[in-house]
Coordinates of C-alpha atoms in Angstrom, one line a residue:
M1 CA 0.0 -0.1 -0.2
R2 CA 1.0 3.4 -0.6
R3 CA 0.0 7.2 -0.9
L4 CA -2.5 7.8 -3.6
W5 CA -1.0 10.6 -5.0
L6 CA 3.5 10.4 -4.8
S7 CA 5.8 13.5 -6.0
L8 CA 7.3 13.3 -9.5
A9 CA 10.5 12.2 -8.0
M10 CA 9.6 9.0 -6.5
M11 CA 8.0 6.0 -8.4
A12 CA 5.2 4.3 -7.2
L13 CA 4.7 0.6 -7.5
G14 CA 2.3 -2.3 -5.8
A15 CA -0.8 -3.6 -6.5
A16 CA -4.0 -1.8 -4.2
L17 CA -7.0 -3.7 -3.1
M18 CA -10.0 -4.1 -4.6
V19 CA -13.5 -3.0 -5.1
T20 CA -16.6 -2.1 -6.7
A21 CA -18.6 -0.8 -9.8
Q22 CA -20.3 -1.1 -13.1
L23 CA -19.4 -1.4 -17.0
A24 CA -21.2 1.3 -19.0
G25 CA -24.4 -0.5 -20.8
A26 CA -25.2 -2.9 -17.9
T27 CA -26.9 -2.8 -14.8
P28 CA -26.5 -5.6 -11.9
D29 CA -29.5 -7.2 -11.1
R30 CA -29.1 -7.5 -7.2
K31 CA -28.6 -5.5 -4.5
G32 CA -27.4 -5.8 -0.7
G33 CA -24.5 -8.4 0.7
I34 CA -21.7 -7.9 1.9
F35 CA -18.2 -7.6 0.0
R36 CA -15.2 -9.9 1.4
V37 CA -11.9 -8.7 0.8
G38 CA -8.8 -10.1 2.4
T39 CA -5.0 -8.6 2.1
T40 CA -1.7 -9.4 3.3
G41 CA -0.6 -5.9 4.5
A42 CA -1.4 -4.0 7.7
S43 CA -4.4 -2.1 8.4
V44 CA -4.9 1.6 7.2
Q45 CA -5.8 4.6 9.0
V46 CA -9.6 5.7 8.8
D47 CA -9.7 9.4 10.0
P48 CA -10.4 11.5 6.9
Q49 CA -7.8 14.2 7.7
L50 CA -4.5 11.5 8.1
A51 CA -5.3 8.8 5.7
F52 CA -3.4 9.4 3.0
I53 CA -2.7 5.4 1.0
T54 CA -4.9 4.0 -1.9
T55 CA -6.8 1.5 0.0
A56 CA -7.8 4.4 2.4
W57 CA -9.0 6.5 -0.4
W58 CA -10.7 3.4 -2.3
L59 CA -12.7 3.1 1.1
E60 CA -13.4 7.1 1.1
Y61 CA -14.8 7.1 -2.2
A62 CA -17.5 5.5 -0.7
T63 CA -17.7 7.1 2.9
A64 CA -17.2 10.9 1.7
A65 CA -19.2 13.5 0.4
K66 CA -16.8 16.5 -0.9
L67 CA -17.7 19.9 -2.3
Y68 CA -16.8 18.6 -5.9
N69 CA -15.6 15.0 -6.8
Y70 CA -14.7 13.4 -10.1
T71 CA -17.1 10.7 -11.8
P72 CA -15.3 7.5 -12.5
R73 CA -14.7 8.9 -16.4
G74 CA -12.7 12.0 -15.3
A75 CA -15.3 15.0 -15.2
L76 CA -15.4 17.2 -12.2
V77 CA -18.5 18.0 -10.9
P78 CA -20.6 19.3 -8.2
E79 CA -21.4 16.9 -5.0
V80 CA -22.4 18.9 -1.7
A81 CA -21.7 22.1 -3.4
S82 CA -24.2 23.2 -6.2
R83 CA -21.9 25.5 -7.4
F84 CA -19.3 28.1 -6.9
T85 CA -17.9 31.7 -7.8
V86 CA -15.0 33.4 -8.0
S87 CA -14.2 37.0 -7.3
N88 CA -11.5 39.2 -6.2
E89 CA -9.0 38.6 -9.2
G90 CA -9.0 34.8 -8.8
K91 CA -8.5 34.5 -4.9
R92 CA -12.0 34.1 -3.5
Y93 CA -14.0 31.0 -3.9
M94 CA -17.5 30.9 -3.0
F95 CA -19.3 27.7 -2.7
F96 CA -23.1 27.4 -2.1
I97 CA -23.8 24.3 -0.3
R98 CA -27.0 21.8 -0.8
K99 CA -28.9 21.2 2.2
S100 CA -29.9 17.7 1.7
F101 CA -26.5 16.1 2.7
R102 CA -26.3 13.9 6.1
F103 CA -24.0 12.3 8.2
S104 CA -24.1 8.8 9.2
D105 CA -25.5 9.9 12.8
G106 CA -28.2 12.1 10.9
M107 CA -26.7 15.3 11.7
P108 CA -27.3 17.8 8.4
V109 CA -23.8 18.9 6.5
T110 CA -23.2 22.6 6.3
A111 CA -20.8 25.0 5.1
A112 CA -19.5 25.0 8.9
S113 CA -18.3 21.2 8.1
F114 CA -16.0 21.9 5.2
K115 CA -14.4 24.6 7.5
Y116 CA -13.8 22.6 10.0
A117 CA -12.5 20.1 7.9
I118 CA -10.3 22.7 6.6
N119 CA -9.2 23.7 10.4
R120 CA -8.0 20.1 11.3
V121 CA -5.9 19.4 7.8
A122 CA -4.0 22.5 8.7
N123 CA -3.7 21.8 12.7
H124 CA -0.7 21.8 13.8
D125 CA -1.0 19.2 16.1
L126 CA -3.2 16.5 14.1
A127 CA 0.3 16.7 11.7
S128 CA -2.3 15.9 8.5
P129 CA -0.4 15.5 5.0
G130 CA -3.3 17.6 3.3
A131 CA -1.7 20.4 4.8
A132 CA 1.0 20.6 2.2
F133 CA -1.6 20.8 -0.2
I134 CA -2.7 24.1 1.0
I135 CA 0.1 25.7 2.4
D136 CA 2.2 25.8 -0.6
R137 CA 3.9 29.2 -1.6
N138 CA 3.9 28.2 -5.1
G139 CA 0.6 26.2 -5.2
T140 CA -2.5 26.5 -3.7
D141 CA -1.9 28.7 -0.3
I142 CA -5.5 29.5 1.7
V143 CA -4.8 32.6 3.5
G144 CA -4.1 31.8 7.1
A145 CA -3.6 28.1 6.8
K146 CA 0.1 28.4 6.9
D147 CA -0.4 30.3 10.5
V148 CA -2.3 27.4 11.9
N149 CA 0.3 24.9 10.6
D150 CA 3.0 26.5 12.3
G151 CA 1.1 26.3 16.0
Q152 CA -0.5 30.2 15.4
G153 CA -4.0 29.4 16.8
T154 CA -6.5 26.3 15.1
D155 CA -8.7 28.4 13.0
V156 CA -7.8 29.5 9.2
R157 CA -9.0 32.8 8.8
G158 CA -9.3 32.7 5.0
V159 CA -12.0 30.2 5.7
R160 CA -15.5 32.0 6.7
V161 CA -19.1 30.8 6.7
R162 CA -22.2 32.7 6.0
G163 CA -25.6 30.8 6.3
N164 CA -24.8 27.8 3.3
R165 CA -22.0 29.8 2.0
L166 CA -18.3 28.3 2.3
I167 CA -15.9 31.2 1.7
I168 CA -12.4 30.6 1.0
D169 CA -9.4 33.6 0.3
L170 CA -6.4 32.3 -1.6
R171 CA -3.3 34.2 -1.3
R172 CA -2.7 33.8 -5.0
P173 CA -5.1 32.7 -7.8
D174 CA -5.1 28.8 -8.4
G175 CA -6.7 27.0 -11.4
S176 CA -6.4 23.8 -9.8
F177 CA -7.4 24.8 -6.3
V178 CA -11.2 23.3 -7.0
S179 CA -9.8 19.9 -7.9
K180 CA -7.4 19.6 -4.5
L181 CA -10.6 19.9 -3.2
T182 CA -11.7 16.7 -4.1
M183 CA -8.9 14.9 -2.6
P184 CA -10.6 13.2 0.9
F185 CA -8.9 15.4 3.4
F186 CA -11.4 18.5 2.4
Q187 CA -14.5 16.0 3.0
A188 CA -17.7 17.2 5.2
T189 CA -16.1 16.6 8.3
S190 CA -18.4 15.9 11.6
R191 CA -16.9 18.1 15.2
K192 CA -17.4 15.1 16.6
L193 CA -13.8 14.2 15.4
P194 CA -11.4 15.8 18.1
L195 CA -9.7 18.9 16.3
T196 CA -5.9 18.0 17.7
Q197 CA -6.2 13.9 18.0
E198 CA -6.4 11.2 15.0
V199 CA -9.5 8.6 15.7
V200 CA -8.6 5.0 15.0
S201 CA -11.3 3.0 17.0
V202 CA -14.6 2.6 15.3
S203 CA -17.2 0.3 16.6
S204 CA -20.8 1.6 15.2
I205 CA -21.4 4.3 12.0
R206 CA -21.4 7.5 14.5
D207 CA -18.2 6.8 15.9
I208 CA -16.5 8.9 12.6
P209 CA -20.0 10.2 10.5
S210 CA -19.7 10.8 7.3
A211 CA -22.0 11.8 4.8
G212 CA -21.1 9.5 1.8
P213 CA -23.0 6.7 0.6
Y214 CA -21.3 4.3 3.4
A215 CA -19.6 4.8 6.7
Y216 CA -16.9 3.7 8.7
S217 CA -18.8 0.8 11.0
R218 CA -15.7 -0.8 12.6
N219 CA -12.2 -0.3 13.2
D220 CA -10.0 -3.0 15.0
V221 CA -6.4 -2.3 14.1
N222 CA -4.8 -4.9 11.4
V223 CA -7.6 -7.3 11.9
L224 CA -10.7 -6.1 10.7
T225 CA -12.4 -2.7 8.8
S226 CA -16.1 -2.3 7.8
I227 CA -18.4 0.2 6.4
R228 CA -21.4 -0.3 6.0
R229 CA -24.6 1.9 4.3
N230 CA -25.0 5.3 5.8
P231 CA -28.9 5.2 6.7
F232 CA -29.4 8.9 5.7
W233 CA -28.0 9.2 2.2
K234 CA -30.8 9.4 -0.3
P235 CA -30.5 9.7 -3.8
G236 CA -31.0 13.2 -4.9
L237 CA -28.8 16.0 -6.3
G238 CA -25.1 15.6 -6.3
R239 CA -26.3 12.1 -5.0
R240 CA -26.7 10.2 -8.5
G241 CA -24.9 7.1 -8.3
P242 CA -25.6 3.8 -7.4
R243 CA -25.1 2.0 -3.9
N244 CA -25.8 -1.7 -4.4
L245 CA -23.7 -3.5 -1.3
A246 CA -25.0 -3.4 2.0
G247 CA -21.6 -3.2 3.1
L248 CA -17.7 -4.6 2.9
D249 CA -15.1 -6.0 5.6
I250 CA -11.8 -6.4 4.9
Q251 CA -9.5 -8.8 6.9
W252 CA -5.9 -7.6 7.0
N253 CA -2.8 -9.3 7.8
L254 CA -3.6 -12.9 6.2
N255 CA -1.4 -15.0 4.8
E256 CA -0.8 -14.3 0.4
E257 CA -1.2 -18.0 -0.5
T258 CA -4.3 -18.9 2.1
A259 CA -6.3 -15.7 1.2
Y260 CA -5.4 -16.2 -2.7
N261 CA -7.1 -19.6 -2.3
Q262 CA -9.6 -18.6 -0.2
V263 CA -10.9 -16.2 -3.7
L264 CA -10.8 -19.3 -5.4
A265 CA -13.3 -20.7 -3.4
N266 CA -15.4 -18.0 -3.1
E267 CA -14.8 -17.5 0.5
L268 CA -13.3 -13.9 -0.1
D269 CA -14.6 -11.6 -3.0
E270 CA -11.5 -10.2 -3.6
G271 CA -7.8 -11.0 -2.2
P272 CA -4.0 -11.0 -3.3
L273 CA -3.0 -12.5 -6.1
P274 CA 0.7 -14.2 -6.3
A275 CA 2.9 -13.4 -8.8
A276 CA 3.5 -16.9 -9.7
H277 CA -0.3 -17.2 -10.1
V278 CA -0.6 -14.4 -12.7
Q279 CA -0.4 -16.1 -15.6
E280 CA -2.5 -19.1 -14.9
V281 CA -5.7 -16.8 -13.6
A282 CA -5.2 -14.5 -16.6
T283 CA -5.4 -18.1 -18.9
R284 CA -8.2 -19.8 -17.0
F285 CA -10.7 -16.4 -16.7
G286 CA -9.3 -14.2 -19.4
V287 CA -8.5 -10.8 -18.7
N288 CA -10.6 -8.2 -17.7
E289 CA -13.7 -10.5 -18.4
S290 CA -14.8 -11.9 -15.3
R291 CA -12.4 -12.8 -12.1
F292 CA -9.3 -11.3 -13.4
W293 CA -8.5 -7.5 -14.3
A294 CA -5.4 -5.1 -14.7
K295 CA -5.8 -1.4 -14.5
P296 CA -3.7 1.6 -14.6
T297 CA -2.5 3.6 -11.3
N298 CA -1.6 7.3 -12.1
C299 CA 1.7 6.2 -12.1
V300 CA 3.9 6.1 -15.6
G301 CA 7.7 4.7 -16.3
W302 CA 9.8 7.1 -18.2
V303 CA 13.3 7.1 -19.9
L304 CA 14.1 10.5 -18.9
F305 CA 16.1 13.2 -20.9
N306 CA 18.9 15.4 -19.8
N307 CA 18.0 18.2 -21.6
D308 CA 21.0 20.3 -20.5
G309 CA 23.4 17.5 -21.8
S310 CA 25.3 17.8 -25.1
L311 CA 23.5 15.5 -26.9
L312 CA 19.6 16.1 -26.5
N313 CA 20.2 19.7 -25.6
K314 CA 18.2 21.9 -28.3
N315 CA 18.5 18.6 -30.5
P316 CA 14.5 17.7 -30.8
G317 CA 15.3 15.4 -34.0
M318 CA 17.3 13.2 -31.7
R319 CA 14.8 13.1 -29.0
K320 CA 12.1 11.9 -31.1
A321 CA 14.2 9.6 -32.8
I322 CA 14.7 7.6 -29.8
N323 CA 10.9 7.8 -28.6
W324 CA 10.3 6.2 -32.0
A325 CA 13.3 3.7 -31.6
L326 CA 12.5 2.5 -27.9
D327 CA 10.5 -1.1 -27.7
R328 CA 8.2 -0.4 -25.1
T329 CA 6.5 -3.5 -25.4
D330 CA 9.4 -6.0 -24.8
Y331 CA 10.4 -3.0 -22.2
V332 CA 7.2 -3.4 -19.9
G333 CA 7.2 -7.2 -20.3
Q334 CA 10.0 -7.6 -18.5
A335 CA 8.1 -6.4 -15.6
G336 CA 6.2 -9.3 -15.3
P337 CA 2.4 -10.8 -16.9
Y338 CA 0.0 -7.5 -17.0
A339 CA 2.0 -5.8 -14.4
G340 CA 2.0 -2.7 -17.2
S341 CA 1.2 -1.7 -20.7
P342 CA 3.2 0.8 -23.5
W343 CA 2.1 3.9 -23.1
T344 CA 3.4 7.2 -24.9
H345 CA 2.6 10.5 -23.7
I346 CA 2.5 12.3 -20.4
L347 CA -0.5 12.4 -18.2
P348 CA -1.7 8.5 -17.2
P349 CA -4.7 6.6 -18.6
G350 CA -7.3 7.6 -16.4
F351 CA -5.9 10.9 -15.0
P352 CA -7.7 14.2 -15.4
G353 CA -7.4 15.3 -19.1
S354 CA -5.8 12.6 -20.1
V355 CA -6.6 11.1 -24.0
T356 CA -6.4 7.3 -23.7
A357 CA -7.6 6.5 -27.4
K358 CA -5.2 4.2 -28.5
K359 CA -5.3 6.0 -32.0
R360 CA -4.3 8.8 -30.3
Q361 CA -0.7 7.5 -29.2
P362 CA 2.5 8.9 -30.3
Y363 CA 5.0 6.7 -31.3
T364 CA 3.3 3.7 -32.0
P365 CA 3.8 1.6 -33.8
R366 CA 7.0 1.6 -33.3
S367 CA 9.5 2.3 -36.3
I368 CA 13.2 2.2 -36.4
A369 CA 12.9 3.4 -40.2
K370 CA 11.3 6.4 -38.9
A371 CA 13.8 6.8 -36.0
R372 CA 16.9 6.5 -38.3
R373 CA 15.9 9.4 -40.6
L374 CA 15.0 11.5 -38.0
A375 CA 18.2 11.0 -36.0
A376 CA 20.1 11.4 -39.3
G377 CA 22.8 14.5 -38.8
H378 CA 21.7 14.9 -35.2
F379 CA 24.3 12.3 -33.3
R380 CA 26.7 15.1 -32.9
N381 CA 29.7 13.8 -31.3
G382 CA 27.8 10.3 -31.2
K383 CA 28.3 9.3 -27.6
I384 CA 25.8 9.0 -25.1
T385 CA 25.8 8.1 -21.4
V386 CA 22.3 6.2 -20.1
Y387 CA 21.9 6.3 -16.5
Y388 CA 19.9 3.1 -14.9
R389 CA 18.7 1.2 -12.0
S390 CA 21.1 -1.9 -11.3
S391 CA 18.9 -3.3 -8.8
G392 CA 17.1 -6.2 -9.9
A393 CA 16.8 -8.3 -12.7
T394 CA 13.7 -6.2 -14.4
N395 CA 15.3 -3.0 -14.0
N396 CA 19.0 -4.5 -15.8
A397 CA 16.7 -5.9 -18.3
Q398 CA 14.8 -2.7 -19.5
A399 CA 18.7 -1.1 -19.2
E400 CA 19.8 -3.8 -21.9
I401 CA 16.5 -3.6 -24.2
V402 CA 17.2 0.3 -24.2
R403 CA 20.9 -0.2 -25.2
S404 CA 20.0 -2.8 -27.8
N405 CA 17.4 -0.4 -29.0
L406 CA 20.2 2.4 -29.5
I407 CA 22.4 0.5 -31.1
Q408 CA 19.6 -0.3 -33.6
L409 CA 19.2 3.5 -34.1
G410 CA 22.7 4.1 -35.0
F411 CA 24.9 4.6 -31.9
D412 CA 28.1 2.6 -32.1
P413 CA 28.1 0.0 -29.0
G414 CA 31.7 1.7 -28.0
N415 CA 30.3 5.2 -27.8
I416 CA 27.3 4.1 -25.3
T417 CA 28.2 4.3 -21.5
M418 CA 25.9 2.3 -19.2
K419 CA 25.8 3.7 -15.3
G420 CA 24.1 1.9 -12.9
F421 CA 22.5 3.2 -9.5
T422 CA 21.1 0.9 -6.8
G423 CA 17.4 1.9 -5.8
G424 CA 16.6 5.7 -5.4
N425 CA 20.4 6.5 -5.9
I426 CA 19.6 7.1 -9.4
Y427 CA 17.4 10.4 -8.5
D428 CA 20.2 11.9 -6.7
A429 CA 22.8 11.7 -9.2
W430 CA 20.1 12.6 -11.8
G431 CA 19.3 15.9 -10.1
V432 CA 23.1 16.7 -9.8
R433 CA 23.3 19.8 -11.6
G434 CA 25.8 19.5 -14.6
N435 CA 25.6 15.5 -14.5
D436 CA 27.1 13.5 -17.2
A437 CA 24.2 11.4 -18.1
D438 CA 21.8 11.7 -21.2
I439 CA 18.9 9.5 -20.7
G440 CA 17.7 7.5 -17.8
V441 CA 15.9 4.3 -17.9
S442 CA 13.5 2.8 -15.5
M443 CA 12.4 6.0 -13.9
A444 CA 8.7 6.9 -12.9
G445 CA 6.3 9.6 -11.2
C446 CA 3.0 10.0 -10.1
G447 CA 0.9 13.4 -9.9
D448 CA 0.8 15.1 -6.1
D449 CA -2.9 15.6 -6.7
P450 CA -5.7 15.0 -9.1
D451 CA -4.2 18.1 -10.9
P452 CA -2.5 17.4 -14.9
Y453 CA -0.5 20.5 -14.1
T454 CA 1.0 18.3 -11.5
F455 CA 2.9 16.6 -14.7
F456 CA 3.6 19.5 -16.8
G457 CA 5.1 22.0 -13.8
P458 CA 8.5 20.1 -14.0
L459 CA 8.6 20.6 -17.7
R460 CA 8.5 24.2 -17.4
P461 CA 12.1 25.4 -16.7
F462 CA 13.2 23.4 -19.7
L463 CA 10.4 24.5 -21.7
A464 CA 11.4 28.4 -21.1
G465 CA 10.8 30.6 -23.4
T466 CA 8.9 28.5 -25.7
K467 CA 5.4 28.4 -26.7
Y468 CA 5.0 25.8 -25.0
D469 CA 5.8 27.0 -21.7
A470 CA 3.1 29.9 -22.5
K471 CA 0.7 27.2 -23.1
I472 CA 0.9 25.6 -20.3
A473 CA 0.8 28.8 -18.3
A474 CA -2.2 29.1 -20.3
A475 CA -3.9 26.2 -19.3
A476 CA -3.0 26.5 -15.9
R477 CA -5.0 29.7 -15.9
L478 CA -8.2 28.0 -16.4
M479 CA -10.9 26.1 -14.3
G480 CA -12.7 22.8 -13.8
N481 CA -13.3 20.6 -17.4
A482 CA -11.8 23.5 -19.4
R483 CA -8.4 23.3 -17.7
L484 CA -8.5 19.2 -18.0
R485 CA -9.3 19.8 -21.8
A486 CA -6.6 22.2 -22.4
F487 CA -4.2 19.8 -20.7
G488 CA -5.2 16.7 -22.8
K489 CA -4.6 18.5 -25.8
L490 CA -1.3 20.0 -25.4
D491 CA -0.2 16.7 -23.7
L492 CA -0.2 15.3 -27.1
E493 CA 1.1 18.2 -29.0
L494 CA 4.0 18.4 -26.6
T495 CA 4.9 14.7 -26.6
R496 CA 4.5 14.7 -30.6
N497 CA 6.1 18.1 -31.4
F498 CA 9.3 18.6 -28.8
A499 CA 9.3 15.0 -26.9
P500 CA 11.0 16.5 -23.7
L501 CA 11.0 12.8 -22.6
A502 CA 10.1 9.0 -23.5
V503 CA 7.0 7.7 -21.9
M504 CA 7.1 4.1 -21.8
R505 CA 4.7 2.2 -19.9
T506 CA 1.5 2.5 -17.0
Y507 CA 1.8 0.4 -13.7
N508 CA -1.2 -1.7 -13.4
N509 CA -2.5 -3.0 -10.2
R510 CA -3.9 -6.3 -10.7
Y511 CA -7.1 -7.7 -9.4
F512 CA -8.7 -11.3 -8.3
F513 CA -12.6 -11.6 -7.5
S514 CA -14.4 -14.3 -6.4
D515 CA -17.2 -16.1 -8.7
R516 CA -20.1 -14.2 -6.3
V517 CA -18.9 -10.6 -7.8
D518 CA -21.0 -9.6 -10.8
P519 CA -18.8 -8.4 -13.5
R520 CA -20.8 -5.9 -15.1
S521 CA -20.6 -3.7 -12.0
L522 CA -17.4 -3.5 -12.3
K523 CA -16.5 0.3 -12.8
Y524 CA -13.2 1.2 -12.5
H525 CA -12.0 4.8 -11.2
G526 CA -9.1 6.0 -12.7
I527 CA -8.7 9.1 -10.4
Y528 CA -8.4 6.7 -7.2
Q529 CA -7.0 3.7 -8.9
D530 CA -9.6 1.4 -8.1
W531 CA -13.1 0.2 -8.5
S532 CA -16.2 2.6 -7.2
I533 CA -17.7 0.8 -4.2
P534 CA -21.0 2.1 -4.3
A535 CA -21.6 0.8 -7.6
L536 CA -20.1 -3.1 -7.2
A537 CA -22.8 -5.8 -7.0
L538 CA -23.2 -9.4 -5.9
K539 CA -24.4 -12.1 -8.0

C-alpha cells in the first residue's frame, strides 16, 4: 500500500486492494450483500484528515462527501456544493452548499462541516499530510493556513461561513484549487472528530460520521475494517450514483497463498494475487472479462532525457528519434504478465485530462526506419551516457533493451556508456546539476494531486521561452473541465512535437475476484486507481 499521489521524484508500484462498480451499458440485478476482502498488509488509517494511501482513499470514495468530485470517467462535477463563484481576481472562492446531505449520525452537512475539515488539515498537532496542499507558497495557499500549521491558533482565517456559503480566500489565483478539494482530506467532517487527535477506534457508524453512501462501522486495527450503508444518504442532487452493496469488510494481515485460495473457493470476494499465479489466472478466467482484471494506476514509467546535456539539448530530432526507436512492448514485458502496458504520453490513462484512445498514442507503432530518418545528422559527437537502475533483474533487463534500441538507432556500441545506480540513488545522481547523463532508464513518477499541472510543472524550466511554456501557463489559468481539456490537448502536442522525455509504460494494479462478484458492476475509477465501491454488486 502507498500514498495515492506521490511526487514526480518518486516511483509508486504495488497492487492496491479491490472493490466495486459497473460496466458501461449494463446494470447489476442484485442489491445488498457484504463484499469480503482479504489482504496481506497492515490496516490503514480511517481518520479522514490523516489517511493518505490508496486503500484508505478507495474506502473514502464510498464514505466521503466533498464539495466537488471526479466521476469514474474523470469529469469534475458538483457534489455537496451546487456551484461556486470566483472573485477578487481569482483569489476568492464562494461555494454554495446543498441542504440535503446528512452525516451517518443524522446531523446535517453545512458549510461549517468543510471549514472544520480545513481547520483539522491545517492543525499543527494533528499533523495532517493534507496540509502540504493548502500551504504551498508556489501553489495552493489558503490565507491563514500556514499560521495554523505553524501552531499560531486553530482557526484558518481565510475560510469563512455565511449561511449556506463557504468562502475561501487564497493568497494567489490557483486554477487547480477546486481539483485539490476533491481529495478526501477536505470532505465534510463532523465536529465529533477531535480537532487535534486521530480517531482510530470505530464500533458504529456514529463514531466517524460521514456523509457519503457508506460510513465506517468497525475498525479493529490490523484485524478488520468494515463500512455499512449511511442510513441518511438518499439519491438526489449530487448523489446520483448507485449504492448496491449493504457493506464491505476487509480482513488484514492474511497469508497471501491462503487468501488467494479463499478467493478461488469464493470464501473471499477479492484478495491477493501472488505473482506466481498471475498467468494461470489470466489463462483460466481471461483478462478484464470476469474474475481477473488489470487496470492502470496514476503512475507512468519513463526514460528521462537530460535536456541540459550535450546530446539532447536543442535537439528535438534526436529526442523524437529515440522515442520512435524504443521498444515499449519488450520493455514493459520485463515486469511480468499484466504488470503494465505500453504508454507514450505524459498524463497517465484515467488521469484528469488524459486522452486514452489508442489511436491518439504518439510513437506507435514503433518504427526504427522513421527513428533513423529523424536521427540523421543529430548524433553530434556520437556518444551517449545512460543512467539506469541496477537493482533487480527487471531494471537490468530494461536497461539492456534500451541499449539494444540505441544500437539499432545508429549509436556505435563502443560509444554507449552505461552507469548503474541502486534503488533511488539514480534520482540523487540525476538531480546533480551538470551530471554526465543523457538519458535515464527505469525511472517513474506519479501525480501529487489529481490535477494535470502536477506533470507539466516540472517541465517548464526546460521549456522556458518556448511556445509550450506559454501554453502550459495559459492552461494553468483555466479551471474545471476547460482546464482538463486544455492540458489533454497540450499533452499530445508537446509529446509529438517536442518530446521532452520518453514515456514508456503504465503501472497496473492486478485484481482477482470471486465468482460471486457481478462483472457488470466493475466500474474502474481512474482518479482513485481502484473500483467504485458504491457501484459494486454481487450475483
